[in-house]
Amino acid sequence: MHNHEQYWLAPELVRAGKCSEASEVYSMGSLAKQILPPDSKYPWELHNWVYESQHYHPYHRPTLQEGIEACRDALVALQD
């Protein structure tokens, strides 16, 4: 596996190949981290979800539902 492919994979996927909601959260957080500019005006909750989604231990990551809610809230806030 190439290093650029591993960036998107949760550590537990690299080690054991075991997929879970937490590993999907890690991947979504990696994607969001690339898309959202660091100086963006998105609400803190979305930035926090992205940051927490990258935690090494899967049981410390937020849920996908929390990420969906953070995205929804960010969109509403940006419309105001």
Short mmCIF file of C-alpha atoms in Angstrom, two decimals, residues 9-10 13 18 26 34-36 39 41 43 55-58 62 66 74:
data_model
loop_
_atom_site.label_atom_id
_atom_site.label_comp_id
_atom_site.label_asym_id
_atom_site.label_seq_id
_atom_site.Cartn_x
_atom_site.Cartn_y
_atom_site.Cartn_z
CA LEU A 9 -7.24 5.02 6.40
CA ALA A 10 -7.90 4.83 10.11
CA LEU A 13 -7.63 -0.39 9.28
CA LYS A 18 -11.16 -4.01 10.54
CA TYR A 26 -11.75 8.90 10.46
CA GLN A 34 -8.56 18.64 3.13
CA ILE A 35 -11.67 20.51 1.96
CA LEU A 36 -12.17 23.04 4.76
CA ASP A 39 -9.08 30.01 8.30
CA LYS A 41 -15.64 30.80 9.20
CA PRO A 43 -18.69 27.03 13.40
CA HIS A 55 -8.06 10.61 17.10
CA TYR A 56 -5.81 7.54 17.05
CA HIS A 57 -8.15 5.49 19.23
CA PRO A 58 -11.50 4.72 17.57
CA PRO A 62 -17.18 11.30 17.55
CA GLU A 66 -22.50 14.13 15.24
CA ALA A 74 -22.57 24.95 9.76
#
